[in-house]
Coordinates of C-alpha atoms in Angstrom, one line a residue:
M1 CA 0.0 0.1 0.1
K2 CA 2.9 2.4 0.7
N3 CA 3.5 2.6 -3.1
I4 CA -0.1 3.6 -4.1
R5 CA -1.0 7.1 -4.8
N6 CA -4.6 8.2 -5.4
F7 CA -5.0 11.7 -6.8
C8 CA -7.4 13.7 -9.0
I9 CA -6.9 16.9 -11.1
I10 CA -9.0 20.1 -10.3
A11 CA -9.1 23.1 -12.3
H12 CA -11.4 25.8 -13.9
I13 CA -12.8 25.0 -17.5
D14 CA -10.1 25.2 -20.0
H15 CA -7.0 25.5 -18.0
G16 CA -5.5 22.4 -19.7
K17 CA -6.0 19.5 -17.4
S18 CA -6.9 16.9 -20.0
T19 CA -3.8 17.9 -22.1
L20 CA -1.6 17.6 -18.7
A21 CA -3.1 14.2 -18.2
D22 CA -2.2 13.1 -21.5
R23 CA 1.5 14.1 -20.8
L24 CA 1.3 12.2 -17.5
L25 CA 0.0 9.0 -19.5
D26 CA 2.9 9.4 -21.9
L27 CA 5.7 9.8 -19.2
T28 CA 4.4 6.6 -17.4
H29 CA 4.1 4.7 -20.7
T30 CA 0.5 3.9 -20.0
I31 CA -0.5 4.5 -23.4
G32 CA 1.1 3.0 -26.6
E33 CA 2.1 5.0 -29.8
R34 CA -0.8 3.5 -31.7
D35 CA -3.6 4.8 -29.2
K36 CA -2.0 8.4 -28.9
K37 CA -4.5 11.2 -29.5
E38 CA -5.3 14.6 -28.0
Q39 CA -7.4 14.6 -24.7
V40 CA -7.1 10.6 -24.6
L41 CA -9.3 10.6 -21.4
D42 CA -12.2 12.5 -23.1
S43 CA -13.8 9.6 -24.6
M44 CA -17.1 11.1 -25.6
D45 CA -17.5 12.7 -29.0
L46 CA -19.1 15.6 -27.3
E47 CA -16.4 16.3 -24.9
R48 CA -13.8 16.2 -27.9
E49 CA -16.1 18.6 -30.0
R50 CA -16.7 21.1 -27.2
G51 CA -13.3 20.9 -25.6
I52 CA -14.6 20.3 -22.2
T53 CA -14.6 17.2 -19.8
I54 CA -18.1 16.2 -18.9
K55 CA -17.5 12.9 -16.9
S56 CA -14.7 12.1 -14.6
H57 CA -12.3 9.4 -15.8
A58 CA -10.3 7.1 -13.7
I59 CA -7.1 5.3 -15.0
Q60 CA -4.1 3.6 -13.5
M61 CA -0.5 4.3 -14.3
V62 CA 2.8 2.8 -13.0
Y63 CA 5.7 5.2 -12.5
K64 CA 9.3 4.0 -12.0
T65 CA 11.5 6.4 -9.9
D66 CA 15.1 6.9 -10.7
D67 CA 16.1 4.3 -7.9
G68 CA 14.1 1.6 -9.7
V69 CA 10.9 1.7 -7.4
D70 CA 7.5 1.3 -8.9
Y71 CA 4.6 3.5 -7.8
L72 CA 1.0 2.7 -8.6
F73 CA -0.9 6.1 -9.6
N74 CA -4.5 6.1 -9.7
L75 CA -5.7 9.4 -11.5
I76 CA -9.2 10.6 -11.6
D77 CA -9.4 13.3 -14.2
T78 CA -12.5 15.7 -13.3
P79 CA -14.6 18.2 -15.3
G80 CA -14.1 22.0 -14.8
H81 CA -17.4 23.5 -15.6
V82 CA -19.7 24.7 -12.7
D83 CA -22.5 22.3 -14.0
F84 CA -20.5 19.3 -13.3
S85 CA -19.1 19.9 -9.9
Y86 CA -21.0 16.8 -8.8
E87 CA -18.6 14.7 -10.8
V88 CA -15.8 16.6 -8.9
S89 CA -17.0 15.9 -5.6
R90 CA -17.2 12.2 -6.3
S91 CA -13.7 12.1 -7.6
I92 CA -12.5 13.9 -4.5
A93 CA -14.1 11.5 -2.2
A94 CA -12.0 8.7 -3.6
C95 CA -8.6 10.5 -3.3
E96 CA -5.9 11.5 -1.0
G97 CA -4.4 14.3 -3.1
A98 CA -5.2 16.8 -5.7
L99 CA -3.3 18.6 -8.5
L100 CA -4.6 22.2 -8.6
I101 CA -4.0 23.4 -12.0
V102 CA -4.0 27.1 -12.8
D103 CA -3.6 28.7 -16.4
A104 CA -0.5 30.9 -16.1
T105 CA -2.1 33.4 -18.7
Q106 CA -5.6 33.7 -16.9
G107 CA -4.7 33.2 -13.3
I108 CA -7.1 31.8 -10.5
Q109 CA -10.8 31.9 -11.6
A110 CA -14.0 31.2 -9.9
Q111 CA -14.4 27.4 -10.3
T112 CA -10.6 26.9 -9.4
I113 CA -11.7 28.4 -5.9
S114 CA -14.7 26.3 -5.6
N115 CA -13.0 23.1 -6.5
L116 CA -10.2 23.9 -4.1
Y117 CA -12.7 24.3 -1.2
L118 CA -14.1 21.0 -1.9
A119 CA -10.6 19.4 -1.9
I120 CA -9.8 21.1 1.4
D121 CA -13.1 19.8 3.1
H122 CA -11.9 16.4 2.3
N123 CA -8.4 16.9 3.8
L124 CA -6.7 16.4 0.3
E125 CA -3.0 17.3 -0.1
I126 CA -3.0 20.0 -2.7
I127 CA -0.1 20.1 -5.3
P128 CA -0.2 23.5 -7.0
V129 CA 0.7 23.5 -10.8
L130 CA 1.2 26.5 -13.0
N131 CA 0.2 25.3 -16.6
K132 CA 0.7 26.7 -20.1
M133 CA 4.1 28.3 -19.2
D134 CA 5.1 28.0 -22.9
L135 CA 2.6 30.7 -23.9
E136 CA 3.9 34.3 -24.5
A137 CA 1.0 35.8 -22.6
A138 CA 1.9 33.8 -19.4
M139 CA 2.3 35.9 -16.2
P140 CA 4.0 33.4 -13.7
E141 CA 4.9 35.6 -11.1
D142 CA 1.7 37.5 -10.9
V143 CA -0.2 34.2 -10.8
K144 CA 2.1 32.7 -8.2
D145 CA 1.3 35.6 -6.0
Q146 CA -2.6 34.8 -6.5
I147 CA -1.9 31.0 -5.5
V148 CA 0.2 31.7 -2.6
D149 CA -2.5 34.2 -1.3
L150 CA -5.2 31.5 -2.0
I151 CA -3.7 28.4 -0.5
G152 CA -0.9 29.7 1.6
C153 CA 1.9 27.8 0.3
D154 CA 5.5 28.5 -0.5
R155 CA 6.4 29.9 -4.0
D156 CA 8.8 27.1 -4.4
D157 CA 6.1 24.4 -4.0
I158 CA 4.4 25.7 -7.2
I159 CA 5.5 23.4 -10.1
E160 CA 5.7 25.3 -13.6
T161 CA 4.7 23.2 -16.5
S162 CA 3.4 23.1 -20.0
G163 CA 0.9 20.2 -21.1
K164 CA 1.4 21.1 -24.5
T165 CA 5.3 20.6 -24.7
G166 CA 5.7 18.5 -21.5
F167 CA 7.9 20.8 -19.7
G168 CA 8.0 20.2 -16.1
V169 CA 5.7 17.2 -16.0
E170 CA 8.4 15.0 -14.6
R171 CA 8.4 17.3 -11.6
I172 CA 4.8 16.5 -11.1
L173 CA 5.3 12.7 -10.9
E174 CA 8.0 13.2 -8.4
A175 CA 5.8 15.6 -6.3
I176 CA 2.9 13.1 -6.2
V177 CA 5.2 10.5 -4.8
E178 CA 6.7 12.8 -2.2
R179 CA 3.8 14.9 -1.2
V180 CA 0.5 12.9 -1.7
P181 CA 0.0 10.3 1.2
A182 CA -0.3 6.8 0.7
P183 CA -3.8 5.3 1.5
S184 CA -4.4 4.4 4.9
G185 CA -6.6 1.3 5.5
D186 CA -6.4 -2.3 6.9
P187 CA -6.5 -5.1 4.1
K188 CA -7.4 -7.6 7.0
A189 CA -10.4 -5.5 8.3
P190 CA -14.0 -6.1 7.0
L191 CA -14.3 -4.9 3.3
Q192 CA -15.4 -1.2 2.8
A193 CA -15.4 0.3 -0.7
L194 CA -17.0 3.3 -2.0
I195 CA -18.7 3.2 -5.4
F196 CA -17.7 6.7 -7.1
D197 CA -19.0 6.0 -10.6
S198 CA -20.7 3.6 -12.9
V199 CA -21.2 2.9 -16.5
Y200 CA -23.6 0.7 -18.6
N201 CA -22.4 -2.0 -20.9
S202 CA -25.1 -3.6 -23.1
Y203 CA -23.3 -6.9 -23.0
R204 CA -22.1 -7.2 -19.4
G205 CA -24.7 -5.1 -17.6
I206 CA -23.7 -2.4 -15.2
I207 CA -19.9 -1.8 -14.2
A208 CA -19.4 0.0 -10.9
Y209 CA -16.0 1.7 -10.3
F210 CA -14.9 1.6 -6.7
R211 CA -12.1 2.7 -4.2
I212 CA -11.2 0.3 -1.4
F213 CA -10.7 1.9 2.0
N214 CA -10.4 -1.2 4.1
G215 CA -10.3 -4.9 3.5
T216 CA -9.6 -7.2 0.6
I217 CA -12.1 -8.5 -2.2
R218 CA -11.3 -11.6 -4.3
K219 CA -12.8 -12.6 -7.4
N220 CA -16.3 -14.6 -7.0
D221 CA -16.8 -13.2 -3.5
F222 CA -20.3 -12.7 -2.3
V223 CA -20.8 -9.0 -1.7
K224 CA -23.5 -6.7 -0.6
F225 CA -24.3 -3.1 -1.6
V226 CA -25.2 -1.4 1.7
A227 CA -27.6 1.3 0.6
T228 CA -29.8 -0.9 -1.6
G229 CA -29.2 -4.2 0.4
R230 CA -28.6 -6.2 -2.7
E231 CA -26.3 -9.1 -2.7
Y232 CA -24.1 -10.3 -5.7
N233 CA -21.3 -12.5 -6.8
A234 CA -18.3 -10.5 -7.7
D235 CA -18.0 -12.2 -11.3
E236 CA -15.0 -10.0 -12.3
I237 CA -12.9 -7.5 -10.5
G238 CA -10.0 -5.6 -11.9
V239 CA -8.4 -2.2 -12.5
L240 CA -8.8 0.7 -14.7
C241 CA -6.0 1.0 -17.4
M242 CA -6.6 2.1 -20.9
G243 CA -9.2 -0.9 -20.8
L244 CA -10.6 -2.9 -17.9
Q245 CA -7.7 -5.4 -16.7
P246 CA -9.1 -8.2 -14.5
R247 CA -7.4 -9.1 -11.2
E248 CA -8.0 -12.1 -8.8
T249 CA -7.5 -9.9 -5.6
M250 CA -7.7 -6.3 -4.7
E251 CA -7.0 -4.7 -1.3
A252 CA -7.1 -1.4 0.7
G253 CA -6.1 1.6 -1.3
D254 CA -6.8 0.1 -4.7
V255 CA -9.2 1.7 -7.2
G256 CA -10.7 -0.6 -9.8
Y257 CA -14.2 -2.0 -11.1
I258 CA -16.7 -4.8 -10.3
I259 CA -18.9 -6.6 -12.8
S260 CA -21.7 -8.6 -11.1
G261 CA -24.4 -9.1 -13.8
I262 CA -26.4 -6.1 -12.7
K263 CA -28.9 -5.2 -15.3
S264 CA -31.2 -2.6 -13.4
S265 CA -29.9 0.9 -13.0
K266 CA -31.8 1.2 -9.7
E267 CA -29.6 -1.3 -7.9
V268 CA -26.4 0.8 -8.1
K269 CA -26.3 4.0 -6.2
V270 CA -23.2 6.3 -6.6
G271 CA -21.9 6.9 -3.1
D272 CA -22.9 3.5 -1.9
T273 CA -20.5 1.1 0.2
I274 CA -19.7 -2.5 -1.1
T275 CA -19.1 -5.1 1.8
H276 CA -18.9 -8.8 2.2
V277 CA -22.2 -10.7 3.1
D278 CA -20.5 -12.9 5.7
N279 CA -18.3 -10.3 7.5
P280 CA -20.0 -6.9 6.8
C281 CA -18.5 -3.6 7.8
G282 CA -19.8 -1.6 10.7
E283 CA -20.9 1.4 8.6
M284 CA -21.2 3.1 5.5
I285 CA -18.5 5.5 4.2
S286 CA -19.7 8.9 4.9
G287 CA -18.9 12.3 3.4
F288 CA -20.7 11.7 0.2
E289 CA -23.6 14.1 -0.6
N290 CA -26.6 13.4 -2.6
V291 CA -27.1 15.5 -5.6
K292 CA -29.6 18.4 -5.5
P293 CA -30.8 19.4 -9.0
M294 CA -31.2 23.2 -9.5
V295 CA -32.9 23.5 -13.0
F296 CA -36.1 21.5 -13.9
A297 CA -37.3 21.0 -17.5
G298 CA -39.9 18.6 -19.1
I299 CA -38.5 16.1 -21.7
Y300 CA -40.9 14.5 -23.9
P301 CA -40.6 12.0 -26.9
V302 CA -41.6 13.6 -30.2
D303 CA -43.5 10.5 -30.9
A304 CA -45.8 9.4 -27.9
D305 CA -45.1 5.6 -28.9
D306 CA -41.5 6.3 -27.7
Y307 CA -42.3 6.9 -24.2
E308 CA -41.1 3.5 -22.8
E309 CA -38.0 3.6 -25.0
L310 CA -37.2 7.2 -23.5
R311 CA -37.5 5.8 -20.1
N312 CA -34.9 3.0 -20.8
S313 CA -32.7 5.6 -22.3
M314 CA -32.8 7.9 -19.2
E315 CA -32.2 5.1 -17.1
K316 CA -29.1 3.9 -18.8
L317 CA -28.0 7.7 -19.0
Q318 CA -28.5 8.2 -15.4
L319 CA -25.7 5.3 -14.8
N320 CA -23.2 7.4 -16.6
D321 CA -24.5 10.8 -15.1
A322 CA -25.7 10.3 -11.6
S323 CA -26.6 14.0 -11.2
L324 CA -29.7 13.5 -13.6
T325 CA -32.8 12.9 -11.8
F326 CA -36.4 12.3 -13.4
E327 CA -39.8 11.5 -12.7
P328 CA -42.9 10.8 -15.1
E329 CA -45.2 13.7 -15.8
S330 CA -47.8 14.4 -18.4
S331 CA -48.7 17.4 -20.3
A332 CA -52.1 18.4 -22.1
A333 CA -49.9 19.6 -25.2
L334 CA -47.2 17.1 -25.3
G335 CA -48.6 13.8 -23.8
F336 CA -46.5 11.5 -21.5
G337 CA -42.9 12.5 -20.3
F338 CA -40.4 13.1 -17.7
R339 CA -39.8 16.1 -15.4
C340 CA -35.9 16.2 -15.0
G341 CA -33.8 17.8 -12.7
F342 CA -30.3 19.1 -13.8
L343 CA -27.5 21.0 -12.3
G344 CA -27.5 23.8 -14.6
L345 CA -28.3 24.9 -18.3
L346 CA -25.2 23.3 -19.8
H347 CA -25.9 20.1 -18.1
M348 CA -29.4 20.1 -19.5
E349 CA -28.1 20.8 -23.1
I350 CA -25.4 17.9 -22.7
V351 CA -28.3 15.5 -21.7
Q352 CA -30.4 16.4 -24.5
E353 CA -27.5 16.1 -26.9
R354 CA -26.5 12.7 -25.5
L355 CA -30.1 11.4 -25.8
D356 CA -30.1 12.3 -29.5
R357 CA -26.5 10.7 -30.2
E358 CA -26.2 7.8 -27.9
F359 CA -29.8 6.5 -27.9
D360 CA -31.2 8.1 -31.1
M361 CA -34.3 9.8 -29.3
D362 CA -36.0 12.8 -30.6
V363 CA -37.2 14.8 -27.7
I364 CA -38.9 18.0 -27.0
T365 CA -37.7 20.0 -24.0
T366 CA -39.9 22.5 -22.2
V367 CA -39.0 25.8 -20.7
P368 CA -36.5 25.2 -17.7
N369 CA -37.5 26.6 -14.2
V370 CA -36.2 26.3 -10.7
N371 CA -37.8 24.8 -7.7
Y372 CA -40.0 27.1 -5.7
K373 CA -41.9 26.7 -2.4
A374 CA -45.4 27.8 -2.1
Y375 CA -47.1 28.3 1.1
T376 CA -50.8 27.9 1.2
T377 CA -53.5 29.7 3.6
K378 CA -54.0 26.1 5.2
G379 CA -50.3 26.1 6.3
E380 CA -49.1 23.6 3.8
V381 CA -45.7 23.7 2.0
I382 CA -45.9 22.7 -1.7
D383 CA -42.6 22.3 -3.8
V384 CA -43.2 23.6 -7.3
H385 CA -41.1 22.3 -9.9
N386 CA -43.7 22.9 -12.7
P387 CA -45.7 26.1 -13.4
S388 CA -49.0 23.9 -13.7
G389 CA -48.2 22.7 -9.9
M390 CA -48.4 26.3 -8.6
P391 CA -51.5 26.4 -6.5
G392 CA -54.4 28.8 -7.3
P393 CA -54.4 32.5 -6.1
N394 CA -57.4 31.8 -3.8
I395 CA -55.5 29.5 -1.5
L396 CA -51.8 30.8 -2.1
E397 CA -50.4 32.9 0.6
H398 CA -46.8 33.3 -0.5
V399 CA -44.1 31.9 -2.7
E400 CA -40.4 31.6 -1.8
E401 CA -37.6 31.2 -4.5
P402 CA -34.0 29.8 -4.1
M403 CA -31.3 32.2 -3.8
I404 CA -27.6 31.8 -4.6
Q405 CA -24.5 33.4 -3.5
A406 CA -22.7 34.2 -6.9
H407 CA -18.7 34.8 -7.2
I408 CA -17.6 36.4 -10.3
I409 CA -13.9 37.1 -11.0
S410 CA -13.0 39.5 -13.9
K411 CA -10.7 42.3 -14.9
S412 CA -11.4 45.4 -12.9
E413 CA -12.4 47.2 -16.3
Y414 CA -15.6 45.3 -16.6
V415 CA -16.8 45.7 -13.1
G416 CA -19.4 48.4 -14.0
A417 CA -21.0 46.3 -16.6
I418 CA -20.9 43.2 -14.6
M419 CA -22.5 45.0 -11.6
N420 CA -25.2 46.3 -13.9
L421 CA -26.1 42.9 -15.2
C422 CA -26.4 41.6 -11.9
I423 CA -28.6 44.4 -10.6
D424 CA -30.9 44.0 -13.7
R425 CA -31.3 40.4 -12.6
R426 CA -32.5 41.6 -9.1
G427 CA -29.1 41.0 -7.5
E428 CA -27.7 42.5 -4.3
L429 CA -24.1 43.5 -4.0
Q430 CA -22.4 41.5 -1.0
N431 CA -18.8 42.2 -1.4
Q432 CA -16.1 43.5 -3.8
V433 CA -12.4 42.4 -3.3
Y434 CA -9.5 43.4 -5.4
L435 CA -7.3 40.2 -5.8
T436 CA -4.6 42.1 -7.7
S437 CA -4.6 45.8 -9.1
D438 CA -6.5 44.6 -12.3
R439 CA -8.4 41.5 -11.0
V440 CA -11.4 41.9 -8.7
E441 CA -13.9 39.3 -7.1
V442 CA -17.4 40.4 -6.9
S443 CA -20.1 38.6 -4.6
F444 CA -23.7 39.0 -5.4
M445 CA -26.8 37.4 -3.9
L446 CA -29.1 36.5 -6.8
P447 CA -32.3 34.6 -7.4
L448 CA -31.5 31.2 -9.2
A449 CA -34.2 31.7 -11.5
E450 CA -32.5 34.8 -12.9
I451 CA -29.4 33.1 -13.9
V452 CA -31.2 29.9 -15.4
F453 CA -31.6 31.5 -18.9
D454 CA -28.9 33.3 -20.5
F455 CA -26.9 34.8 -17.6
Y456 CA -23.6 33.0 -18.3
D457 CA -23.7 33.9 -22.0
K458 CA -24.3 37.7 -21.3
L459 CA -21.6 37.6 -18.5
K460 CA -19.0 36.2 -21.0
S461 CA -20.0 38.7 -23.8
I462 CA -19.8 41.8 -21.6
S463 CA -16.5 40.8 -20.3
R464 CA -15.1 39.6 -23.7
G465 CA -14.7 36.1 -22.1
Y466 CA -12.6 37.1 -19.2
A467 CA -15.2 36.7 -16.3
S468 CA -15.6 33.5 -14.6
F469 CA -18.4 32.4 -12.6
D470 CA -19.4 30.0 -9.7
Y471 CA -22.2 29.8 -7.3
H472 CA -23.7 28.1 -4.4
I473 CA -27.2 27.9 -3.0
T474 CA -27.8 29.8 0.1
G475 CA -31.6 29.2 1.0
Y476 CA -35.1 30.6 0.1
Q477 CA -36.6 34.0 0.2
P478 CA -40.0 35.5 -0.4
A479 CA -40.8 36.5 -3.9
K480 CA -43.5 38.3 -5.9
L481 CA -44.0 35.5 -8.6
V482 CA -47.0 35.1 -11.2
R483 CA -47.6 32.4 -13.6
L484 CA -47.3 33.5 -17.0
D485 CA -49.5 31.4 -19.6
I486 CA -49.2 31.5 -23.5
L487 CA -52.4 31.1 -25.1
L488 CA -52.7 30.0 -28.8
N489 CA -56.2 30.9 -30.2
G490 CA -57.5 30.8 -26.5
E491 CA -56.1 27.5 -25.6
P492 CA -53.2 27.5 -23.1
V493 CA -49.9 25.7 -24.1
D494 CA -48.9 24.2 -20.6
A495 CA -45.4 23.5 -22.0
L496 CA -44.6 27.2 -22.5
S497 CA -45.9 28.4 -19.2
T498 CA -43.4 30.0 -16.8
L499 CA -43.1 31.4 -13.4
I500 CA -41.7 34.6 -13.4
H501 CA -41.2 37.7 -11.2
H502 CA -44.0 40.2 -11.4
D503 CA -42.0 43.1 -12.6
N504 CA -40.5 41.3 -15.6
A505 CA -43.8 39.5 -16.6
Y506 CA -45.0 42.2 -19.1
T507 CA -41.6 42.6 -21.0
F508 CA -41.0 38.7 -21.0
G509 CA -44.6 38.1 -22.3
R510 CA -44.3 40.6 -25.0
R511 CA -40.9 39.3 -26.2
M512 CA -42.4 35.6 -26.0
C513 CA -45.4 36.6 -28.3
E514 CA -43.1 38.4 -30.8
K515 CA -40.7 35.4 -31.0
L516 CA -43.6 32.8 -31.4
R517 CA -45.2 35.0 -34.1
E518 CA -41.8 34.4 -36.3
L519 CA -41.6 30.8 -35.4
I520 CA -45.2 29.4 -35.7
P521 CA -45.9 28.6 -39.3
R522 CA -49.0 30.5 -41.1
Q523 CA -52.2 28.5 -41.3
Q524 CA -55.2 29.0 -43.5
F525 CA -56.7 31.2 -40.6
D526 CA -55.4 33.7 -38.2
V527 CA -53.7 32.6 -35.0
A528 CA -53.9 34.6 -31.8
I529 CA -50.8 34.4 -29.7
Q530 CA -51.4 35.8 -26.2
A531 CA -49.5 36.1 -23.0
A532 CA -51.8 36.0 -20.0
I533 CA -51.6 36.4 -16.1
G534 CA -54.7 34.5 -14.7
A535 CA -57.5 35.9 -16.8
K536 CA -55.7 39.2 -17.7
I537 CA -54.2 39.4 -21.3
I538 CA -50.9 41.2 -21.2
A539 CA -49.5 41.0 -24.7
R540 CA -50.8 39.7 -28.0
E541 CA -49.5 39.0 -31.6
T542 CA -51.3 37.7 -34.6
V543 CA -50.0 35.1 -37.2
K544 CA -51.8 36.3 -40.4
A545 CA -53.6 33.8 -42.4
L546 CA -52.6 32.5 -45.7
R547 CA -55.1 34.2 -48.0
K548 CA -56.1 33.5 -51.5
D549 CA -57.4 36.6 -53.5
V550 CA -61.1 35.5 -54.1
T551 CA -61.9 39.0 -55.5
A552 CA -59.2 38.5 -58.5
K553 CA -62.1 37.6 -60.9
C554 CA -64.2 40.6 -60.2
Y555 CA -63.1 43.5 -62.6
G556 CA -65.2 46.5 -62.4
G557 CA -68.8 45.9 -61.4
D558 CA -70.6 46.5 -58.2
I559 CA -68.8 46.6 -54.9
S560 CA -71.3 44.3 -53.5
R561 CA -69.9 41.4 -55.3
K562 CA -66.6 41.8 -53.9
R563 CA -68.2 42.1 -50.4
K564 CA -70.2 38.8 -50.8
L565 CA -67.1 36.9 -51.9
L566 CA -65.1 38.3 -49.0
E567 CA -67.8 37.6 -46.6
K568 CA -68.0 33.9 -47.8
Q569 CA -64.2 33.6 -47.3
K570 CA -64.4 35.1 -43.8
K571 CA -67.1 32.4 -42.7
G572 CA -65.0 29.7 -44.0
K573 CA -61.8 31.0 -42.2
K574 CA -63.9 31.1 -39.0
R575 CA -65.2 27.5 -39.5
M576 CA -61.7 26.3 -40.2
R577 CA -60.4 28.1 -37.1
Q578 CA -62.9 26.2 -34.9
V579 CA -61.7 22.7 -36.0
G580 CA -58.0 23.5 -36.9
N581 CA -55.3 23.0 -34.4
V582 CA -51.8 24.8 -34.2
E583 CA -48.6 22.8 -34.3
V584 CA -46.0 24.4 -32.2
P585 CA -42.6 23.5 -33.6
Q586 CA -39.6 22.4 -31.4
S587 CA -37.7 25.6 -32.2
A588 CA -40.4 27.5 -30.4
F589 CA -39.7 25.8 -27.2
L590 CA -36.1 26.3 -27.6
A591 CA -36.4 30.0 -28.7
V592 CA -37.7 30.7 -25.2
L593 CA -34.1 30.1 -24.0
K594 CA -32.6 32.4 -26.5
L595 CA -35.0 35.3 -26.4
D596 CA -32.4 38.0 -27.0
S597 CA -30.7 36.4 -30.0

């Protein structure tokens, strides 16, 4: 055990952790020449296209020191985007050390700080690494000052590297051996292993990834998953190299996988503890939090017959992405579907894209909203995930909305624009700290509902891409909210309903109507698009009918002939409107998210 090192890589998005992981794999000869490619641990097409890490990836490396000692490194690469912080928390729970990577051209950013605090809470040994030293824009001295201020280390402890050229990577490997503690645990104690991830394989069932804290596991052992209470045979155990490598025994400190023929996703819970049936451990491994979804949206199949197929796809996807939660719901406009909980808008977009690519599912997504608490006059508290779940005004006493503490780090020249943006979104300034002469951290208290739509995009555009953003939930606060309904020809479209602050309802309703007028195809009759709060119509647009010129054959003659033809046409349009129904295209649901574009 003294030669095992378990560590993860944490950083803000786009600070070069996947490239640095490639260099570590090169230097330890874990990856052959034939398998070499950029961002080798980013196995998903989506990750490679967008240049972001979505899932954490575990891999084992063997590092031989100059004096001939072999060390076993278990690396867990983590995502950097705020929406995937749950993946980071799971990786951190399975490690003793962390490489904190900071871009030498950009300095410390919001997610760096957030992930660092997660690591410190778990008492991980932090190794600070200054990446991208080969770039001309690198500011090593300034960024070193920021790192020293943040974690209180010595300047000499900071390792200068370049993931692109490989400069300094050897020093990282040496630092892992010297600074990261070996795992502590007793191989002779009852088995106690933490499940930190799982994937679905259509041939072998569910493969659970685990880290052993105490005890020893052998192939064909009879094991029990504590949280679910299920018992299985360990058909195959092994370690995670470039592929799965079977082993006969594994003991405390090891990271690996278990295959036990599990077919149902409900039987594997990330954060669960594995133990032996005949000699169980005394307690579960603690310190692992359940995910709390922040953004809710409905996902419906385009074809109602695909409902069961969509359910199966969602369950398989949930195995690869434990932060996705869903429950069945139905809508008058869209039929049967699911109300899904996501960690943020990017997470929602990725789930949609993965459903399309990996499971070939065409889905319609409704307007996202957050979780409100509605207090009734009878003293009940109702969790409202969906606008249709809001109690009527006759029994509603007040509504509370979730609030967040937002931390934004940016160049000082953009502070004014950032403050205006936050104040427009009903934010309250909490704090403003100058980290250096031209870098400032601003803290705002904001309603979560205000950042769900396009806050992140706006922030990036007004700061020319320099601002970084991180947030955490602080609690609930009373708010003056109303339900805004969209009516088509007098019929409400429940999938387009939103809960919105009273002050923003009129402008939002007007923009929604204008956008829908552009997107809804013209019919043979007029289509009235209205925004309403309760019985009060606050905005209206009309999609004009496609008209045939019925008076074209009348040249000259009496006006009454033309009038008669127009009246006949008018009656036909009215009759058509009573029987006709309006198809709302998928682009209309998505347009709500991009109202300003």
